[in-house]
Coordinates of C-alpha atoms in Angstrom, one line a residue:
X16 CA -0.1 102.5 -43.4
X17 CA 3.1 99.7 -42.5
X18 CA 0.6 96.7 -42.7
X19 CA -1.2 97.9 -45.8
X20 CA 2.4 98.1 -47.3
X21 CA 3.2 94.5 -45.9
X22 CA 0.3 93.3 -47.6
X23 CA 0.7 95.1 -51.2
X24 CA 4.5 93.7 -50.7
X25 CA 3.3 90.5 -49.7
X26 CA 0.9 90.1 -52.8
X27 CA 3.5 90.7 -55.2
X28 CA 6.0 87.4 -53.8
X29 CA 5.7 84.9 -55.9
X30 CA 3.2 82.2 -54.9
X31 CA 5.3 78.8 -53.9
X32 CA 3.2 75.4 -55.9
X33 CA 3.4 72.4 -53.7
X34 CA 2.7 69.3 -55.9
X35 CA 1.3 66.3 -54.4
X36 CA 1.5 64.5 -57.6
X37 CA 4.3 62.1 -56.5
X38 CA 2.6 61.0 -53.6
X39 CA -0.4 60.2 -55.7
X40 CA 1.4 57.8 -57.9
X41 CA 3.4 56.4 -55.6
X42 CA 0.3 55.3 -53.7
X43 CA -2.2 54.0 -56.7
X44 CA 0.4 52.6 -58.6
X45 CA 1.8 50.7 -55.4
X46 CA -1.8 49.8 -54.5
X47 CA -2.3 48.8 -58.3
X48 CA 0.4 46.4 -59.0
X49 CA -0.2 44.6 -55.6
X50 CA -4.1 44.0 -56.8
X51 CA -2.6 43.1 -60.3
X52 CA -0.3 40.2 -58.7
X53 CA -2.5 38.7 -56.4
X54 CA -5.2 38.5 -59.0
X55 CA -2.7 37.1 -61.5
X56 CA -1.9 34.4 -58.8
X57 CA -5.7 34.0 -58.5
X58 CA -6.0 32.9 -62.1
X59 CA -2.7 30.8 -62.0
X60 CA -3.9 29.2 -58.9
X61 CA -7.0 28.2 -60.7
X62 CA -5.8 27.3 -64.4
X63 CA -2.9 25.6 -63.5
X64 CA -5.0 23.5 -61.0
X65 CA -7.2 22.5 -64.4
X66 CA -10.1 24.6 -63.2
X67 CA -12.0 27.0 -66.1
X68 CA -13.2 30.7 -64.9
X69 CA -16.4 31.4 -63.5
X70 CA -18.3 34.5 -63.3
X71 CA -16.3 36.3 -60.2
X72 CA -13.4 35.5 -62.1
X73 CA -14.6 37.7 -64.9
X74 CA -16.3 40.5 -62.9
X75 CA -12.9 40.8 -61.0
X76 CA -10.8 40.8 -64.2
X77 CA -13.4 43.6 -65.4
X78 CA -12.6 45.5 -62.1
X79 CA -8.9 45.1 -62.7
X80 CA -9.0 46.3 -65.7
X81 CA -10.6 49.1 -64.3
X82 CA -8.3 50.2 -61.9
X83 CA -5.8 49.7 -64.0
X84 CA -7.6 52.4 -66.4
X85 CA -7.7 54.2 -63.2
X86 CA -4.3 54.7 -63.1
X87 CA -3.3 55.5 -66.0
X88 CA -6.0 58.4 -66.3
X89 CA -4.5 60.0 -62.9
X90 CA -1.0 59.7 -64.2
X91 CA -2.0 61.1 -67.6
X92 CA -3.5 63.7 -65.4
X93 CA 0.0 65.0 -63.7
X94 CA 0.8 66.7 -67.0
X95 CA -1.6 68.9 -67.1
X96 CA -1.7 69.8 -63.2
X97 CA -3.1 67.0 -61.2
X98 CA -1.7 66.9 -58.3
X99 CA -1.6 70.6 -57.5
X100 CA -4.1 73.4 -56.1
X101 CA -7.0 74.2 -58.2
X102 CA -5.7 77.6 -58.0
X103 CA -2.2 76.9 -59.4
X104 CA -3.2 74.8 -62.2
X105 CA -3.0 76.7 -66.0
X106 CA -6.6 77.8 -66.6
X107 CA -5.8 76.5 -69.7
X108 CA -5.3 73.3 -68.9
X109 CA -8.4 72.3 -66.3
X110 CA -10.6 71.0 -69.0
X111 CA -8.5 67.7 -69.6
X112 CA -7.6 67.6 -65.6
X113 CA -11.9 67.7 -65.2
X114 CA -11.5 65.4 -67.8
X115 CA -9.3 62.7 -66.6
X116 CA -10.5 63.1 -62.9
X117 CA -14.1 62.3 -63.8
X118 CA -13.4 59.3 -66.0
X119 CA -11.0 57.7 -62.7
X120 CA -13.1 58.6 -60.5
X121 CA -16.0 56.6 -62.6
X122 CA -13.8 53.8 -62.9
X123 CA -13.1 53.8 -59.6
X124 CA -16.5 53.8 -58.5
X125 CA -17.5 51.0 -60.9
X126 CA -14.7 49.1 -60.3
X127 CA -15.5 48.7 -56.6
X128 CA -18.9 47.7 -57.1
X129 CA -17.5 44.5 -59.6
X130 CA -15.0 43.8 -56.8
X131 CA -18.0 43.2 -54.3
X132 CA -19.9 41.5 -57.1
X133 CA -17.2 39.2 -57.4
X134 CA -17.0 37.8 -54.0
X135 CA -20.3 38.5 -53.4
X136 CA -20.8 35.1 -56.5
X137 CA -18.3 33.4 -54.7
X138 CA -20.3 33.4 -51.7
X139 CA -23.5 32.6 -53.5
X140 CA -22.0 29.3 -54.3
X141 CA -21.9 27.9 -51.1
X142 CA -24.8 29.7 -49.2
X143 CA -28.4 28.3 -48.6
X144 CA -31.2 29.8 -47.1
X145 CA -31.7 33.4 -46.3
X146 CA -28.1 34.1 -46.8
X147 CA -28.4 33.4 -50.1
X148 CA -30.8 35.9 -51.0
X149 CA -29.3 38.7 -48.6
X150 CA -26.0 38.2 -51.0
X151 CA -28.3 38.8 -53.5
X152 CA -29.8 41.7 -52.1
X153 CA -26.6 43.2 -51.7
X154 CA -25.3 42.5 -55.0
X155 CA -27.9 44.3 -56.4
X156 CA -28.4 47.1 -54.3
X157 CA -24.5 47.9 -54.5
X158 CA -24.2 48.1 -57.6
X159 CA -27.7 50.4 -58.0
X160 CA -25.6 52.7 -55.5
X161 CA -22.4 53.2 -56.3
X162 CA -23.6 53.0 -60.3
X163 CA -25.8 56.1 -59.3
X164 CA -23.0 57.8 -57.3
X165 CA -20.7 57.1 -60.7
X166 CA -23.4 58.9 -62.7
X167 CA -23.7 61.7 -60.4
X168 CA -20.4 62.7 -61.3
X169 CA -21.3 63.2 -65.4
X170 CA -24.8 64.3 -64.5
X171 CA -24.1 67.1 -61.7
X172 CA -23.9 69.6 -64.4
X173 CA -26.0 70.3 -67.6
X174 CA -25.3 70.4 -70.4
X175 CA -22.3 67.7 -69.2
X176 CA -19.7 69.8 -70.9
X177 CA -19.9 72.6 -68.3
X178 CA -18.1 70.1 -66.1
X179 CA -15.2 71.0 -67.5
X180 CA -16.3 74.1 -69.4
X181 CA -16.8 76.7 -66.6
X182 CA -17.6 79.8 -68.8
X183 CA -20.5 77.4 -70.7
X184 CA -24.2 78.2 -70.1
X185 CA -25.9 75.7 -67.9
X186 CA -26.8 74.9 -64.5
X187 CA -24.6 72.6 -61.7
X188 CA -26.1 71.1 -58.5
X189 CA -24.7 72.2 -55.0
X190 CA -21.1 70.7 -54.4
X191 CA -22.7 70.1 -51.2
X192 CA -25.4 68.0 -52.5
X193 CA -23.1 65.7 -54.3
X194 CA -20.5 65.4 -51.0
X195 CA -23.6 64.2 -49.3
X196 CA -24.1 61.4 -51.3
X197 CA -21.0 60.1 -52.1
X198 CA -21.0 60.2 -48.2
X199 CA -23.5 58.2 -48.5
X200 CA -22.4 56.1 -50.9
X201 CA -18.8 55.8 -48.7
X202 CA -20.9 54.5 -45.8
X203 CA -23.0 51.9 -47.9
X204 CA -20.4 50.7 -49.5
X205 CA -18.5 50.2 -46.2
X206 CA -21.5 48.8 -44.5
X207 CA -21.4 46.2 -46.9
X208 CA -17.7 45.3 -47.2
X209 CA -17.9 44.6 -43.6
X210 CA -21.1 42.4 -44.2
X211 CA -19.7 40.3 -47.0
X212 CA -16.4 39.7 -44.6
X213 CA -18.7 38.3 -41.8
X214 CA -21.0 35.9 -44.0
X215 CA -18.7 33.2 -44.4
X216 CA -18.7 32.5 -40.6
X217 CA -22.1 32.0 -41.0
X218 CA -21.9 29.7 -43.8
X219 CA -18.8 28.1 -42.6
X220 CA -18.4 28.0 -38.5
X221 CA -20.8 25.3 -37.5
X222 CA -19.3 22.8 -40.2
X223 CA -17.7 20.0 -38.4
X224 CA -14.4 20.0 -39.7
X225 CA -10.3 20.8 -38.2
X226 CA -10.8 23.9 -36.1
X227 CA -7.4 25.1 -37.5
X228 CA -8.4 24.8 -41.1
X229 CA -11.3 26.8 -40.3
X230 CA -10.1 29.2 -38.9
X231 CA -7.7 30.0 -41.7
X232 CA -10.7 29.6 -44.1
X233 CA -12.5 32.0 -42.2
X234 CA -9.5 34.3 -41.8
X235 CA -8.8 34.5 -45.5
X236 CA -12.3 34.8 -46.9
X237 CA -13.0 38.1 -44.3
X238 CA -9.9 40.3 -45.7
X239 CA -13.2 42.3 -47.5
X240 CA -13.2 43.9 -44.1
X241 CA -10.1 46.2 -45.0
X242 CA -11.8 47.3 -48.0
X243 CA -14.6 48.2 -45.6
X244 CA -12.2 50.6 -43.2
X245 CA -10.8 52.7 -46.7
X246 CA -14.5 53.0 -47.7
X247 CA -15.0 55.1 -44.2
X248 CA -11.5 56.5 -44.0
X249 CA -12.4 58.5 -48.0
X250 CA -15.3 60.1 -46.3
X251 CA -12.8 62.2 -44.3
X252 CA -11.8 63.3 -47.9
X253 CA -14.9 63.8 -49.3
X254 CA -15.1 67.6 -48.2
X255 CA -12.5 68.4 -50.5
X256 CA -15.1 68.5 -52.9
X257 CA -16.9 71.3 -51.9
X258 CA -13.6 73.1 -50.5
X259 CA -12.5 76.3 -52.3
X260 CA -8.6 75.6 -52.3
X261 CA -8.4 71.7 -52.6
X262 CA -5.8 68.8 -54.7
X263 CA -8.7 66.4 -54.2
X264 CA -5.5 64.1 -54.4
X265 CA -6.6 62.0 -51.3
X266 CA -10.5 61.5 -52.9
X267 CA -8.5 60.0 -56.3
X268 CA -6.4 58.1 -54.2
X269 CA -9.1 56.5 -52.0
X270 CA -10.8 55.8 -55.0
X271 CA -8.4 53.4 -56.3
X272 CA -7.4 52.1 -53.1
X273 CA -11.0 51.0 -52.4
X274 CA -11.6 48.3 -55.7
X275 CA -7.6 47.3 -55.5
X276 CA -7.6 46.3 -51.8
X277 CA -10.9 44.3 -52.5
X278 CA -9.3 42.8 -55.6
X279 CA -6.6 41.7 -53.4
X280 CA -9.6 40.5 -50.6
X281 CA -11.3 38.5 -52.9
X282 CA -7.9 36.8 -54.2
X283 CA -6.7 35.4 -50.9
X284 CA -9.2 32.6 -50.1
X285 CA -8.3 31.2 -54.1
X286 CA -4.2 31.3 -53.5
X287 CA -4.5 29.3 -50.1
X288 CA -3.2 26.0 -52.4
X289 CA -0.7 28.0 -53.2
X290 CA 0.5 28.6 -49.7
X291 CA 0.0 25.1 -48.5
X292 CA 1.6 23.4 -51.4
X293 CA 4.6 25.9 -50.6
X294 CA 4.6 24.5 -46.8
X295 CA 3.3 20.9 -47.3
X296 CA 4.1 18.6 -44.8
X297 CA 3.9 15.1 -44.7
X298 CA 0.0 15.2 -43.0
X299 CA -3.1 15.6 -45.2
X300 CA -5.5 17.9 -44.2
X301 CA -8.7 19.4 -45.4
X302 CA -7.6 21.9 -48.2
X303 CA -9.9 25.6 -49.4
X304 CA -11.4 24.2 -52.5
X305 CA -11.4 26.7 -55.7
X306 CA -14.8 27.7 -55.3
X307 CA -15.1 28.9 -59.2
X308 CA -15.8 25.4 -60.4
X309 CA -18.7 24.2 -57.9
X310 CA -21.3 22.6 -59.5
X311 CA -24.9 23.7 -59.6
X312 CA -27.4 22.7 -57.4
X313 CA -28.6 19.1 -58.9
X314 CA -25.7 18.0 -60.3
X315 CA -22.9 15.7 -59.6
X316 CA -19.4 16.1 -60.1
X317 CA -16.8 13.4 -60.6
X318 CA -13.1 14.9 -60.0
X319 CA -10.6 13.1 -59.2
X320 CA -8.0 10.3 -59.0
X321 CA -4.0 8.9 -58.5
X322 CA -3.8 8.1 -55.0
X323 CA -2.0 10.8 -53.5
X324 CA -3.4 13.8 -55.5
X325 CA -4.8 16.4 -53.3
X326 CA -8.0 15.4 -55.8
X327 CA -11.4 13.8 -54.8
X328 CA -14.6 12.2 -55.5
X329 CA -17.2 14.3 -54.4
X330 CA -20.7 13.9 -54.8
X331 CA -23.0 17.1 -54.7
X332 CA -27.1 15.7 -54.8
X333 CA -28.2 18.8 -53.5
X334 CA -27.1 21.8 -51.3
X335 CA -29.1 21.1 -48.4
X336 CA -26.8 18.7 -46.0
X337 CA -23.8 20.4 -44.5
X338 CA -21.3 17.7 -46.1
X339 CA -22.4 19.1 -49.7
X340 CA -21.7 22.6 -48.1
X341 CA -18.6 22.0 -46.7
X342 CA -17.2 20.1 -49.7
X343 CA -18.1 23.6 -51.7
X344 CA -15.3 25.1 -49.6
X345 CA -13.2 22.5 -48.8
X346 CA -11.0 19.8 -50.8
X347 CA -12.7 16.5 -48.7
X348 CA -9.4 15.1 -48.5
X349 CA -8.7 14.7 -44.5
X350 CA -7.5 11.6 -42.9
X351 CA -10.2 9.3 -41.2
X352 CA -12.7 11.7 -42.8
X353 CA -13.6 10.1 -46.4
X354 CA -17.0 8.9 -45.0
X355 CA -18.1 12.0 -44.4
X356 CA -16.4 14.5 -46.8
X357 CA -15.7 12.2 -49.3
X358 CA -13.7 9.1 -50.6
X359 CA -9.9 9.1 -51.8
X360 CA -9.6 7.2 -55.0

């Protein structure tokens, strides 16, 4: 009789609402603006050096954009309950949080499969061989992969409206079934983060050029690799979608920290003129080249000119020797190295 009186006046307390909404924003709009300044500094790098935009350029912007879309959804989202338990949201109100959870979590989805794409290009450009076409491979099958796992997420329920429209007739897989392959999808996505960080030593570690400057080189273009550990670390979140009692504010989270941090990744190797013209020294050495504006295969490129510009000639027959593939990374500009990477004019 006392504890069945504890537990009738227990059930009339009023229920305390923890919000984790602040948290949220703090982290994807932290995470946001750092992707959105080292991307501008990408393109500033590379237009104020006279060099025009190439494709990873423009899938990168796209993912950006993106993000930044992202964002704005989830913070939208706050107003109407994001942020809190399902369970202490306004009924009311969970259609547009459905709503505005879906579309960032699509955007996230997509926007990490153009961040790989992008540096996946760049990689393209100066690869030969059978690493060429495993780039490809992964280009392709990444974005088949996470595209599906961003159309699993509108599909899971038919009619679509149901998604947000509980009381609607229709059918919805198993939460389970969809946690299993965004599992999935986490791990593949990972898998390949990793793979695209550990490519360029391949391309770039038997080239016979300052052990130093490749080793910066090699340092910058593997920063893909952190993208890699959040893509694991958001399967630990991932139960949340089949959990009764959930914010699922970690899964939104992850999902923007995944495409930002490989924004920022795939920025780095691009600002490294930036960091050495900020600490030149009187010593030339061999500088990361702006891979954007390679030319293709066949053709031959004249840049160049005043003595003393960090500019070249460079001549690129083909992309078979490993002086035509080391000039697509580097700026051939090292002392007592002209014969081989190039000539100063």
């Amino acid at each position: 009789m006392h504890i069945s009186s504890i537990v009738r006046r227990d059930e009339l307390l009023p229920r305390e609402v923890v919000s984790f909404a602040g948290r949220m924003l703090w982290a994807i709009w932290s995470l946001t603006i750092a992707a959105t300044v080292f991307l501008a500094l990408r393109l500033y790098c590379k237009l104020s050096r006279g060099r025009l935009l190439w494709w990873d350029d423009y899938f990168l912007i796209a993912s950006w954009v993106l993000v930044l879309a992202s964002s704005a959804m989830l913070t939208e989202g706050v107003k109407y309950g994001i942020g809190l338990f399902w369970e202490d949201m306004d009924p009311k109100n969970l259609p547009v949080v459905l709503v505005l959870s879906y579309g960032a979590g699509l955007g996230g989805t997509v926007a990490a499969a153009w961040s790989k794409t992008s540096f996946a290009i760049t990689l393209l450009r100066i690869s030969t061989g059978w690493v060429k076409w495993a780039i490809w491979f992964i280009i392709v099958s990444v974005n088949i992969v996470l595209g599906v796992s961003g159309l699993i997420l509108w599909i899971q329920c038919w009619p679509i409206p149901k998604l947000w429209l509980y009381d609607m007739a229709g059918t919805c897989w198993p939460k389970t079934t969809v946690e299993q392959y965004h599992t999935f999808t986490s791990v593949y996505s990972g898998v390949f983060d990793i793979v695209l960080a550990i490519l360029p030593w391949k391309i770039i570690w038997n080239l016979t050029i300052n052990k130093r400057e490749k080793l910066g080189a090699l340092v910058a273009m593997s920063m893909g690799v952190f993208s890699g550990f959040i893509a694991f670390l958001r399967i630990i979140s991932l139960k949340d979608i089949s959990a009764s009692s959930t914010t699922t504010v970690d899964i939104k989270v992850f999902g923007v920290a995944e495409p930002a941090v490989s924004i920022i990744a795939a920025s780095i190797p691009i600002l490294r003129p930036l960091v050495r013209k900020a600490t030149a020294s009187q010593e030339r050495s061999i500088q990361f080249v702006q891979l954007s504006q390679i030319p293709e295969p066949g053709s031959r490129s004249l840049r160049s000119t005043k003595k003393g510009s960090d500019e070249v000639l460079v001549d690129y027959p083909s992309m078979q020797s490993e002086v035509v593939v080391g000039c697509k990374v580097f700026e051939c500009n090292s002392v007592g190295s002209e014969r081989q990477w190039g000539h100063r004019g």
